[in-house]
mmCIF file of N, CA and C in Angstrom:
data_model
loop_
_atom_site.group_PDB
_atom_site.id
_atom_site.type_symbol
_atom_site.label_atom_id
_atom_site.label_comp_id
_atom_site.label_asym_id
_atom_site.label_seq_id
_atom_site.Cartn_x
_atom_site.Cartn_y
_atom_site.Cartn_z
ATOM 1 N N MET N 397 -3.737 14.561 -3.452
ATOM 2 C CA MET N 397 -4.271 14.515 -1.979
ATOM 3 C C MET N 397 -4.067 12.341 -1.999
ATOM 4 N N MET N 398 -2.347 12.438 -1.755
ATOM 5 C CA MET N 398 -2.276 11.524 -1.293
ATOM 6 C C MET N 398 -3.479 10.162 -0.976
ATOM 7 N N LEU N 399 -4.156 10.588 0.013
ATOM 8 C CA LEU N 399 -4.995 9.045 0.194
ATOM 9 C C LEU N 399 -5.713 8.702 -0.689
ATOM 10 N N ASN N 400 -5.628 8.933 -2.362
ATOM 11 C CA ASN N 400 -6.652 8.249 -3.582
ATOM 12 C C ASN N 400 -5.245 7.085 -3.693
ATOM 13 N N PHE N 401 -3.908 7.029 -2.902
ATOM 14 C CA PHE N 401 -3.121 7.006 -3.643
ATOM 15 C C PHE N 401 -2.658 5.390 -3.351
ATOM 16 N N ILE N 402 -4.324 4.990 -2.034
ATOM 17 C CA ILE N 402 -3.581 4.287 -0.535
ATOM 18 C C ILE N 402 -3.194 3.088 -1.147
ATOM 19 N N TRP N 403 -3.845 2.834 -2.282
ATOM 20 C CA TRP N 403 -3.746 1.253 -3.336
ATOM 21 C C TRP N 403 -2.181 0.973 -3.686
ATOM 22 N N PHE N 404 -1.218 1.909 -4.213
ATOM 23 C CA PHE N 404 -0.046 2.120 -4.234
ATOM 24 C C PHE N 404 0.653 0.787 -3.415
ATOM 25 N N ILE N 405 0.254 1.272 -1.181
ATOM 26 C CA ILE N 405 1.627 0.724 -0.882
ATOM 27 C C ILE N 405 1.117 -0.912 -0.498
ATOM 28 N N PRO N 406 0.066 -1.782 -0.882
ATOM 29 C CA PRO N 406 0.241 -2.988 -1.183
ATOM 30 C C PRO N 406 0.863 -3.467 -2.962
ATOM 31 N N LEU N 407 0.126 -2.380 -3.243
ATOM 32 C CA LEU N 407 0.422 -2.971 -4.339
ATOM 33 C C LEU N 407 2.618 -2.755 -4.805
ATOM 34 N N LEU N 408 2.799 -1.665 -4.486
ATOM 35 C CA LEU N 408 4.178 -1.706 -4.917
ATOM 36 C C LEU N 408 5.235 -2.820 -4.655
ATOM 37 N N PRO N 409 5.190 -2.792 -2.675
ATOM 38 C CA PRO N 409 5.629 -4.973 -2.802
ATOM 39 C C PRO N 409 5.452 -5.904 -3.675
ATOM 40 N N LEU N 410 4.161 -6.012 -4.405
ATOM 41 C CA LEU N 410 3.207 -7.070 -5.003
ATOM 42 C C LEU N 410 3.512 -7.415 -6.139
ATOM 43 N N ALA N 411 4.101 -6.105 -5.814
ATOM 44 C CA ALA N 411 4.788 -5.931 -8.611
ATOM 45 C C ALA N 411 6.524 -5.943 -8.372
ATOM 46 N N ALA N 412 7.063 -6.042 -7.401
ATOM 47 C CA ALA N 412 7.960 -6.537 -7.153
ATOM 48 C C ALA N 412 8.656 -7.622 -6.909
ATOM 49 N N ALA N 413 7.792 -8.404 -6.239
ATOM 50 C CA ALA N 413 7.463 -9.884 -5.392
ATOM 51 C C ALA N 413 7.232 -10.605 -7.197
ATOM 52 N N VAL N 414 6.645 -10.450 -8.185
ATOM 53 C CA VAL N 414 6.125 -10.558 -9.315
ATOM 54 C C VAL N 414 7.241 -10.513 -10.120
ATOM 55 N N LEU N 415 7.690 -9.323 -10.504
ATOM 56 C CA LEU N 415 8.505 -8.986 -11.039
ATOM 57 C C LEU N 415 10.648 -10.161 -10.511
ATOM 58 N N ASN N 416 10.632 -9.737 -10.377
ATOM 59 C CA ASN N 416 11.465 -11.125 -8.774
ATOM 60 C C ASN N 416 10.830 -12.641 -8.805
ATOM 61 N N LEU N 417 9.988 -13.038 -8.658
ATOM 62 C CA LEU N 417 9.564 -14.240 -9.805
ATOM 63 C C LEU N 417 9.506 -14.630 -11.096
ATOM 64 N N VAL N 418 9.819 -13.794 -11.280
ATOM 65 C CA VAL N 418 9.664 -14.668 -12.272
ATOM 66 C C VAL N 418 10.803 -13.839 -13.788
ATOM 67 N N LEU N 419 11.838 -12.299 -12.656
ATOM 68 C CA LEU N 419 13.138 -11.549 -13.807
ATOM 69 C C LEU N 419 14.237 -12.535 -12.622
ATOM 70 N N GLY N 420 13.760 -12.630 -11.586
ATOM 71 C CA GLY N 420 14.959 -13.140 -10.366
ATOM 72 C C GLY N 420 15.588 -13.628 -10.855
ATOM 73 N N ARG N 421 15.671 -14.483 -11.511
ATOM 74 C CA ARG N 421 17.571 -14.836 -11.753
ATOM 75 C C ARG N 421 18.776 -14.811 -12.515
ATOM 76 N N LYS N 422 17.560 -13.815 -14.010
ATOM 77 C CA LYS N 422 18.444 -12.873 -14.417
ATOM 78 C C LYS N 422 19.178 -11.757 -14.031
ATOM 79 N N PHE N 423 17.736 -10.688 -12.868
ATOM 80 C CA PHE N 423 18.730 -9.887 -12.027
ATOM 81 C C PHE N 423 19.722 -10.661 -11.499
ATOM 82 N N GLY N 424 19.551 -11.372 -10.796
ATOM 83 C CA GLY N 424 20.960 -12.203 -9.408
ATOM 84 C C GLY N 424 20.430 -11.644 -8.648
ATOM 85 N N ASP N 425 21.169 -12.232 -7.463
ATOM 86 C CA ASP N 425 21.147 -11.604 -6.157
ATOM 87 C C ASP N 425 21.719 -10.747 -5.441
ATOM 88 N N PRO N 426 21.866 -9.652 -6.235
ATOM 89 C CA PRO N 426 22.007 -7.834 -5.575
ATOM 90 C C PRO N 426 20.820 -7.293 -6.603
ATOM 91 N N ARG N 427 20.772 -7.403 -7.511
ATOM 92 C CA ARG N 427 18.868 -6.703 -7.860
ATOM 93 C C ARG N 427 18.727 -6.679 -7.761
ATOM 94 N N SER N 428 18.808 -8.809 -7.795
ATOM 95 C CA SER N 428 16.680 -9.023 -7.195
ATOM 96 C C SER N 428 16.363 -7.632 -6.186
ATOM 97 N N GLY N 429 17.271 -7.990 -4.910
ATOM 98 C CA GLY N 429 17.604 -7.703 -3.611
ATOM 99 C C GLY N 429 17.472 -6.428 -3.183
ATOM 100 N N TRP N 430 17.838 -5.279 -4.721
ATOM 101 C CA TRP N 430 17.525 -4.325 -4.589
ATOM 102 C C TRP N 430 16.049 -3.596 -5.447
ATOM 103 N N VAL N 431 15.718 -4.440 -5.954
ATOM 104 C CA VAL N 431 14.368 -3.613 -6.114
ATOM 105 C C VAL N 431 13.277 -4.485 -5.604
ATOM 106 N N ALA N 432 13.098 -5.901 -4.422
ATOM 107 C CA ALA N 432 12.627 -5.693 -3.772
ATOM 108 C C ALA N 432 12.811 -4.690 -2.031
ATOM 109 N N THR N 433 13.983 -4.542 -1.969
ATOM 110 C CA THR N 433 13.972 -3.086 -1.041
ATOM 111 C C THR N 433 13.689 -1.785 -1.953
ATOM 112 N N ILE N 434 13.462 -1.413 -1.858
ATOM 113 C CA ILE N 434 13.337 -0.364 -2.870
ATOM 114 C C ILE N 434 11.326 -0.025 -3.558
ATOM 115 N N ALA N 435 10.961 -1.005 -3.588
ATOM 116 C CA ALA N 435 9.581 -1.389 -3.222
ATOM 117 C C ALA N 435 8.699 -0.895 -2.410
ATOM 118 N N THR N 436 9.335 -2.041 -0.861
ATOM 119 C CA THR N 436 8.955 -1.933 0.435
ATOM 120 C C THR N 436 9.532 -0.416 0.778
ATOM 121 N N GLY N 437 10.274 0.041 0.706
ATOM 122 C CA GLY N 437 11.516 1.489 0.700
ATOM 123 C C GLY N 437 10.147 2.900 -0.087
ATOM 124 N N SER N 438 9.224 2.742 -0.757
ATOM 125 C CA SER N 438 8.853 3.539 -2.148
ATOM 126 C C SER N 438 7.145 3.033 -0.788
ATOM 127 N N SER N 439 6.501 2.304 -0.700
ATOM 128 C CA SER N 439 5.579 1.270 0.195
ATOM 129 C C SER N 439 5.716 2.086 1.651
ATOM 130 N N PHE N 440 6.947 2.240 2.409
ATOM 131 C CA PHE N 440 6.995 3.228 2.782
ATOM 132 C C PHE N 440 6.897 4.657 3.270
ATOM 133 N N LEU N 441 7.237 5.110 2.444
ATOM 134 C CA LEU N 441 7.879 6.905 2.007
ATOM 135 C C LEU N 441 6.037 7.055 1.895
ATOM 136 N N LEU N 442 5.441 6.383 1.420
ATOM 137 C CA LEU N 442 4.520 6.592 0.330
ATOM 138 C C LEU N 442 3.301 6.832 1.618
ATOM 139 N N THR N 443 3.152 5.594 2.832
ATOM 140 C CA THR N 443 2.862 5.335 3.383
ATOM 141 C C THR N 443 2.983 6.456 4.417
ATOM 142 N N VAL N 444 4.130 7.324 4.249
ATOM 143 C CA VAL N 444 4.390 8.849 5.720
ATOM 144 C C VAL N 444 3.722 9.685 5.131
ATOM 145 N N LEU N 445 3.520 9.856 3.741
ATOM 146 C CA LEU N 445 2.493 10.937 3.196
ATOM 147 C C LEU N 445 1.606 10.422 3.802
ATOM 148 N N VAL N 446 0.407 9.805 3.811
ATOM 149 C CA VAL N 446 -0.071 8.858 3.950
ATOM 150 C C VAL N 446 -0.866 9.966 5.516
ATOM 151 N N TYR N 447 0.527 9.134 6.498
ATOM 152 C CA TYR N 447 -0.080 9.749 8.062
ATOM 153 C C TYR N 447 -0.035 11.138 7.492
ATOM 154 N N LEU N 448 0.845 11.797 7.494
ATOM 155 C CA LEU N 448 1.638 13.031 7.414
ATOM 156 C C LEU N 448 0.220 14.118 6.324
ATOM 157 N N GLU N 449 0.318 13.953 5.751
ATOM 158 C CA GLU N 449 -1.673 13.822 4.882
ATOM 159 C C GLU N 449 -3.093 13.941 5.714
ATOM 160 N N MET N 450 -2.577 12.726 6.738
ATOM 161 C CA MET N 450 -4.255 12.702 7.966
ATOM 162 C C MET N 450 -4.581 13.512 9.186
ATOM 163 N N LEU N 451 -2.265 13.264 9.393
ATOM 164 C CA LEU N 451 -2.709 14.899 10.533
ATOM 165 C C LEU N 451 -3.079 16.025 10.291
ATOM 166 N N GLY N 452 -2.474 15.969 9.364
ATOM 167 C CA GLY N 452 -3.877 17.791 8.755
ATOM 168 C C GLY N 452 -4.949 17.621 8.466
ATOM 169 N N LEU N 453 -5.937 16.163 9.265
ATOM 170 C CA LEU N 453 -7.080 16.753 8.393
ATOM 171 C C LEU N 453 -7.843 16.741 9.941
ATOM 172 N N GLU N 454 -8.839 17.520 9.822
ATOM 173 C CA GLU N 454 -9.475 17.289 11.308
ATOM 174 C C GLU N 454 -9.488 15.672 11.599
ATOM 175 N N ALA N 455 -11.020 15.816 13.198
ATOM 176 C CA ALA N 455 -10.545 14.297 13.196
ATOM 177 C C ALA N 455 -11.448 13.830 12.786
ATOM 178 N N GLU N 456 -12.501 14.268 12.556
ATOM 179 C CA GLU N 456 -13.469 14.096 12.409
ATOM 180 C C GLU N 456 -13.335 13.086 9.881
ATOM 181 N N GLN N 457 -12.580 13.143 9.463
ATOM 182 C CA GLN N 457 -12.208 13.832 8.315
ATOM 183 C C GLN N 457 -11.168 12.520 8.612
ATOM 184 N N ARG N 458 -10.336 11.843 8.784
ATOM 185 C CA ARG N 458 -9.544 10.835 9.124
ATOM 186 C C ARG N 458 -9.457 9.724 8.644
ATOM 187 N N SER N 459 -11.017 9.243 8.264
ATOM 188 C CA SER N 459 -11.242 8.768 7.993
ATOM 189 C C SER N 459 -11.290 8.317 6.217
ATOM 190 N N HIS N 460 -11.175 7.336 4.993
ATOM 191 C CA HIS N 460 -10.585 7.243 4.324
ATOM 192 C C HIS N 460 -11.535 5.749 3.544
ATOM 193 N N VAL N 461 -12.634 5.890 2.435
ATOM 194 C CA VAL N 461 -11.673 4.685 1.937
ATOM 195 C C VAL N 461 -12.400 4.825 0.635
ATOM 196 N N GLU N 462 -10.889 3.867 -0.099
ATOM 197 C CA GLU N 462 -10.796 3.932 -1.155
ATOM 198 C C GLU N 462 -11.324 2.801 -2.373
ATOM 199 N N VAL N 463 -12.302 2.693 -3.073
ATOM 200 C CA VAL N 463 -13.410 1.438 -3.358
ATOM 201 C C VAL N 463 -12.017 1.136 -5.211
ATOM 202 N N LEU N 464 -11.517 0.168 -4.738
ATOM 203 C CA LEU N 464 -11.241 -0.964 -5.630
ATOM 204 C C LEU N 464 -11.950 -1.243 -6.915
ATOM 205 N N PHE N 465 -12.855 -1.737 -6.954
ATOM 206 C CA PHE N 465 -13.885 -2.367 -7.794
ATOM 207 C C PHE N 465 -14.895 -3.240 -7.085
ATOM 208 N N SER N 466 -15.860 -3.872 -7.059
ATOM 209 C CA SER N 466 -16.888 -4.173 -6.920
ATOM 210 C C SER N 466 -16.782 -6.183 -7.548
ATOM 211 N N TRP N 467 -16.920 -6.189 -5.859
ATOM 212 C CA TRP N 467 -16.194 -7.376 -5.841
ATOM 213 C C TRP N 467 -17.596 -8.801 -5.495
ATOM 214 N N VAL N 468 -18.231 -8.811 -5.223
ATOM 215 C CA VAL N 468 -18.984 -9.232 -5.555
ATOM 216 C C VAL N 468 -21.253 -8.389 -5.481
ATOM 217 N N PRO N 469 -21.349 -7.753 -7.009
ATOM 218 C CA PRO N 469 -22.799 -7.283 -6.493
ATOM 219 C C PRO N 469 -23.558 -8.087 -6.785
ATOM 220 N N VAL N 470 -24.913 -8.699 -5.639
ATOM 221 C CA VAL N 470 -26.066 -9.464 -5.913
ATOM 222 C C VAL N 470 -27.115 -8.558 -5.404
ATOM 223 N N GLY N 471 -28.034 -8.149 -6.786
ATOM 224 C CA GLY N 471 -29.106 -7.594 -6.220
ATOM 225 C C GLY N 471 -28.383 -6.087 -5.433
ATOM 226 N N ASN N 472 -29.540 -6.200 -3.859
ATOM 227 C CA ASN N 472 -29.218 -4.861 -3.784
ATOM 228 C C ASN N 472 -27.652 -5.033 -2.400
ATOM 229 N N LEU N 473 -27.442 -5.673 -2.316
ATOM 230 C CA LEU N 473 -26.109 -6.421 -2.311
ATOM 231 C C LEU N 473 -24.895 -6.229 -2.848
ATOM 232 N N GLN N 474 -23.753 -5.332 -1.660
ATOM 233 C CA GLN N 474 -23.549 -4.772 -3.271
ATOM 234 C C GLN N 474 -21.548 -4.778 -2.307
ATOM 235 N N VAL N 475 -21.046 -6.103 -2.263
ATOM 236 C CA VAL N 475 -20.123 -6.516 -1.624
ATOM 237 C C VAL N 475 -18.359 -6.169 -2.368
ATOM 238 N N ASP N 476 -18.075 -4.816 -1.960
ATOM 239 C CA ASP N 476 -16.409 -3.623 -2.706
ATOM 240 C C ASP N 476 -15.563 -4.569 -1.919
ATOM 241 N N PHE N 477 -14.552 -5.154 -3.939
ATOM 242 C CA PHE N 477 -12.540 -4.490 -3.291
ATOM 243 C C PHE N 477 -12.763 -3.083 -2.579
ATOM 244 N N ALA N 478 -12.087 -3.238 -1.587
ATOM 245 C CA ALA N 478 -11.566 -1.677 -0.913
ATOM 246 C C ALA N 478 -9.730 -1.848 -0.297
ATOM 247 N N LEU N 479 -9.929 0.378 0.459
ATOM 248 C CA LEU N 479 -8.391 -0.155 0.523
ATOM 249 C C LEU N 479 -9.342 1.538 2.349
ATOM 250 N N LEU N 480 -9.163 0.625 3.151
ATOM 251 C CA LEU N 480 -9.165 1.889 4.335
ATOM 252 C C LEU N 480 -8.536 2.055 5.735
ATOM 253 N N ALA N 481 -8.754 3.719 4.788
ATOM 254 C CA ALA N 481 -7.119 4.717 5.181
ATOM 255 C C ALA N 481 -7.963 4.804 6.686
ATOM 256 N N ASP N 482 -7.034 4.838 8.201
ATOM 257 C CA ASP N 482 -7.726 5.675 9.422
ATOM 258 C C ASP N 482 -6.114 5.959 10.278
ATOM 259 N N PRO N 483 -6.396 5.782 11.422
ATOM 260 C CA PRO N 483 -5.467 6.252 11.773
ATOM 261 C C PRO N 483 -4.616 5.432 11.808
ATOM 262 N N LEU N 484 -5.532 3.724 12.666
ATOM 263 C CA LEU N 484 -4.592 2.969 13.415
ATOM 264 C C LEU N 484 -4.579 1.680 11.663
ATOM 265 N N SER N 485 -5.173 2.025 10.757
ATOM 266 C CA SER N 485 -4.400 1.747 9.270
ATOM 267 C C SER N 485 -2.708 1.771 9.119
ATOM 268 N N VAL N 486 -3.423 3.114 9.187
ATOM 269 C CA VAL N 486 -2.309 4.098 8.593
ATOM 270 C C VAL N 486 -0.478 3.582 9.825
ATOM 271 N N THR N 487 -0.793 3.847 11.019
ATOM 272 C CA THR N 487 -0.035 3.380 11.938
ATOM 273 C C THR N 487 0.462 1.948 11.483
ATOM 274 N N MET N 488 0.369 1.441 11.106
ATOM 275 C CA MET N 488 -0.099 -0.398 11.384
ATOM 276 C C MET N 488 0.387 -0.914 9.856
ATOM 277 N N ALA N 489 0.428 0.188 8.811
ATOM 278 C CA ALA N 489 1.007 -0.289 7.722
ATOM 279 C C ALA N 489 3.078 0.162 8.104
ATOM 280 N N LEU N 490 3.385 1.630 8.606
ATOM 281 C CA LEU N 490 3.671 3.270 9.281
ATOM 282 C C LEU N 490 4.678 1.370 9.462
ATOM 283 N N PHE N 491 4.041 0.740 10.345
ATOM 284 C CA PHE N 491 5.403 -0.548 11.465
ATOM 285 C C PHE N 491 5.624 -1.435 10.958
ATOM 286 N N VAL N 492 4.584 -2.119 9.239
ATOM 287 C CA VAL N 492 4.551 -3.267 8.642
ATOM 288 C C VAL N 492 6.133 -2.616 7.316
ATOM 289 N N THR N 493 5.507 -2.272 6.774
ATOM 290 C CA THR N 493 6.614 -1.441 5.326
ATOM 291 C C THR N 493 8.517 -0.876 5.876
ATOM 292 N N GLY N 494 7.443 0.319 7.159
ATOM 293 C CA GLY N 494 8.734 0.296 7.975
ATOM 294 C C GLY N 494 10.768 -1.095 7.733
ATOM 295 N N ILE N 495 9.484 -2.120 9.197
ATOM 296 C CA ILE N 495 10.124 -2.656 9.219
ATOM 297 C C ILE N 495 10.817 -4.318 7.685
ATOM 298 N N SER N 496 9.505 -3.402 7.361
ATOM 299 C CA SER N 496 9.909 -4.988 5.909
ATOM 300 C C SER N 496 11.455 -4.175 4.589
ATOM 301 N N THR N 497 11.788 -2.596 5.436
ATOM 302 C CA THR N 497 12.164 -2.363 5.211
ATOM 303 C C THR N 497 13.526 -1.994 4.548
ATOM 304 N N LEU N 498 13.751 -2.861 6.016
ATOM 305 C CA LEU N 498 15.128 -2.859 6.900
ATOM 306 C C LEU N 498 15.801 -4.323 6.264
#
């Protein structure tokens, strides 16, 4: 189920940015560009897979929340750091990752 891996969509470009920040000069211009392009392209492909999986679900099941960790647990109040995958957010992720890959 690809919906469980939606946290990879923002993580891949972020990891590539950190890698290029730390080792970009050692890689040189062409290689560091390829690292960033491969990361955003992989993020786009993962978003396409999530989108295709959502198309196969019933309309009432097309919302998925992936909780990464509890951010602020205070008494009865709990604020989670989570990602939401619904048709609108996945469509926007397709546009953002697709344009970023160009």
